[in-house]
mmCIF file of C-alpha atoms in Angstrom:
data_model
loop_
_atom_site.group_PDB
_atom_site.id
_atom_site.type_symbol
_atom_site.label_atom_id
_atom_site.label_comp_id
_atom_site.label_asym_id
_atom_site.label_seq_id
_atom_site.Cartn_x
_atom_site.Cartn_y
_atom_site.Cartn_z
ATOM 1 C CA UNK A 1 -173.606 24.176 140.010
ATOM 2 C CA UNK A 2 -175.748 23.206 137.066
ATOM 3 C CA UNK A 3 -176.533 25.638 134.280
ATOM 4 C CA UNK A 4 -180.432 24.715 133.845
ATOM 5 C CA UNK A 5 -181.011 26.446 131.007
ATOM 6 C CA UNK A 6 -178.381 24.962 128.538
ATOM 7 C CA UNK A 7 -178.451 25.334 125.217
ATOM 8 C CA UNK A 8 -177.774 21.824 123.267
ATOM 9 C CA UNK A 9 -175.148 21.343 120.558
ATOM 10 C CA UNK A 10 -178.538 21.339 118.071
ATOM 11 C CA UNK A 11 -180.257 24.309 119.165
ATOM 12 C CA UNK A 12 -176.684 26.389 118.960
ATOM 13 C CA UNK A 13 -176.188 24.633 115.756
ATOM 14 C CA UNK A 14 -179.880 25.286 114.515
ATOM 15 C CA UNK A 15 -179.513 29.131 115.536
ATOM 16 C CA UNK A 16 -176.287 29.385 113.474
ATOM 17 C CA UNK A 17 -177.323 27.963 110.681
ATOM 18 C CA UNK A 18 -178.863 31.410 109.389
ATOM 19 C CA UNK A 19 -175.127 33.044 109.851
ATOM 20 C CA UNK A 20 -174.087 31.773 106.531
ATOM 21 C CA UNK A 21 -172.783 34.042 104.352
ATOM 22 C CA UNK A 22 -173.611 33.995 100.644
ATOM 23 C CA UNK A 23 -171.462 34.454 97.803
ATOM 24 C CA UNK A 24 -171.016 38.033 96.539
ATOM 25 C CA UNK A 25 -172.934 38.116 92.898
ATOM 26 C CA UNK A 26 -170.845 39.510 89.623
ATOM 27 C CA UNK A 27 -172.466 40.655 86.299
ATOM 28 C CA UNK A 28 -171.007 42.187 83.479
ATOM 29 C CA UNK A 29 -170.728 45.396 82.370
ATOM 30 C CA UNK A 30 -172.842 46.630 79.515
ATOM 31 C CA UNK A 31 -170.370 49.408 78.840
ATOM 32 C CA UNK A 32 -166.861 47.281 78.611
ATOM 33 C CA UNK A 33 -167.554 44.315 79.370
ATOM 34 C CA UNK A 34 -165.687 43.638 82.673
ATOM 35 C CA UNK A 35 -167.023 41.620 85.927
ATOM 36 C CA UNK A 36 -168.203 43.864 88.676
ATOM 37 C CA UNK A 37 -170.509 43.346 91.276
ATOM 38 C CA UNK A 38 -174.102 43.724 90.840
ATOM 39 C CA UNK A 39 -176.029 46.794 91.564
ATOM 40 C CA UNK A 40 -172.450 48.734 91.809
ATOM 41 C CA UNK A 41 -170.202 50.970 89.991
ATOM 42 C CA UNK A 42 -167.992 49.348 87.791
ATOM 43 C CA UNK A 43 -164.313 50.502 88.853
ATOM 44 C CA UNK A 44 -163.279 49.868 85.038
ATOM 45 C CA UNK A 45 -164.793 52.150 83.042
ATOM 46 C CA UNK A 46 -166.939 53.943 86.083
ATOM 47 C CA UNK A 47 -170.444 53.734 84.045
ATOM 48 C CA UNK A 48 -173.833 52.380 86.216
ATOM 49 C CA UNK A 49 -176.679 51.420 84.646
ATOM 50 C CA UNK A 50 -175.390 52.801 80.541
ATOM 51 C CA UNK A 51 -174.630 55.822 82.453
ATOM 52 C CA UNK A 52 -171.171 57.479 83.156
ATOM 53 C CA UNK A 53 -170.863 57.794 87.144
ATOM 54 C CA UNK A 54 -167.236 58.548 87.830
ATOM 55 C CA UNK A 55 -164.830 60.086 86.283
ATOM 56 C CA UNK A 56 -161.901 57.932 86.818
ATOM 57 C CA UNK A 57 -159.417 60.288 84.860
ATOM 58 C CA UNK A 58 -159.914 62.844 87.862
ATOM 59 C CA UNK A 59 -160.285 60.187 90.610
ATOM 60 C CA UNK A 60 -156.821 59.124 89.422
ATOM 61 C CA UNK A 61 -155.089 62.655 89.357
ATOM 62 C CA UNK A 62 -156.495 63.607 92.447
ATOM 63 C CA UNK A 63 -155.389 60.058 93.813
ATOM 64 C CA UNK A 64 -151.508 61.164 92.281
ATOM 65 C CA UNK A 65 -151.905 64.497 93.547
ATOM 66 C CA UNK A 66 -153.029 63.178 97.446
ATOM 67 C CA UNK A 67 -149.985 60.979 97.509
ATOM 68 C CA UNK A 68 -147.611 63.463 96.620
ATOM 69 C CA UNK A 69 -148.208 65.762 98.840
ATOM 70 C CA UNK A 70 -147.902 63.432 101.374
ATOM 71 C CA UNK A 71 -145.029 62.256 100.142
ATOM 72 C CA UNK A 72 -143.621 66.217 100.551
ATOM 73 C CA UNK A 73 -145.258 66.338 103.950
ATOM 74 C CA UNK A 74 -142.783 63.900 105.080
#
């Protein structure tokens, strides 16, 4: 049997050809200096836009404190 509505090679190919993907954008940080990506926190210094976000101090502890008692779970 004979699929009569086949798609060509080209027409695939010309539907793909939107599926690209594009390459992630970096800009630096105003506040240090560091590459992150744009319109997100930078994980560095945790400051968006001139403006402290995070506070990676805490994020870090409460990382530390997470793993250990998971480590005393086991």
């Amino acid at each position: 049997m004979v699929n009569r509505m086949r798609s060509t090679r080209s027409h695939t190919g010309n539907r793909r050809s939107h599926h690209a993907l594009d390459a992630a954008r970096f800009s630096k940080c105003s506040n240090c200096g560091a590459m992150h990506q744009a319109h997100r926190v930078c994980m560095n210094c945790g400051s968006y836009n001139g403006k402290k976000v995070i506070d990676l101090a805490t994020k870090a502890a409460r990382k530390a404190a997470k793993a250990k008692k998971a480590e005393n779970v086991r």
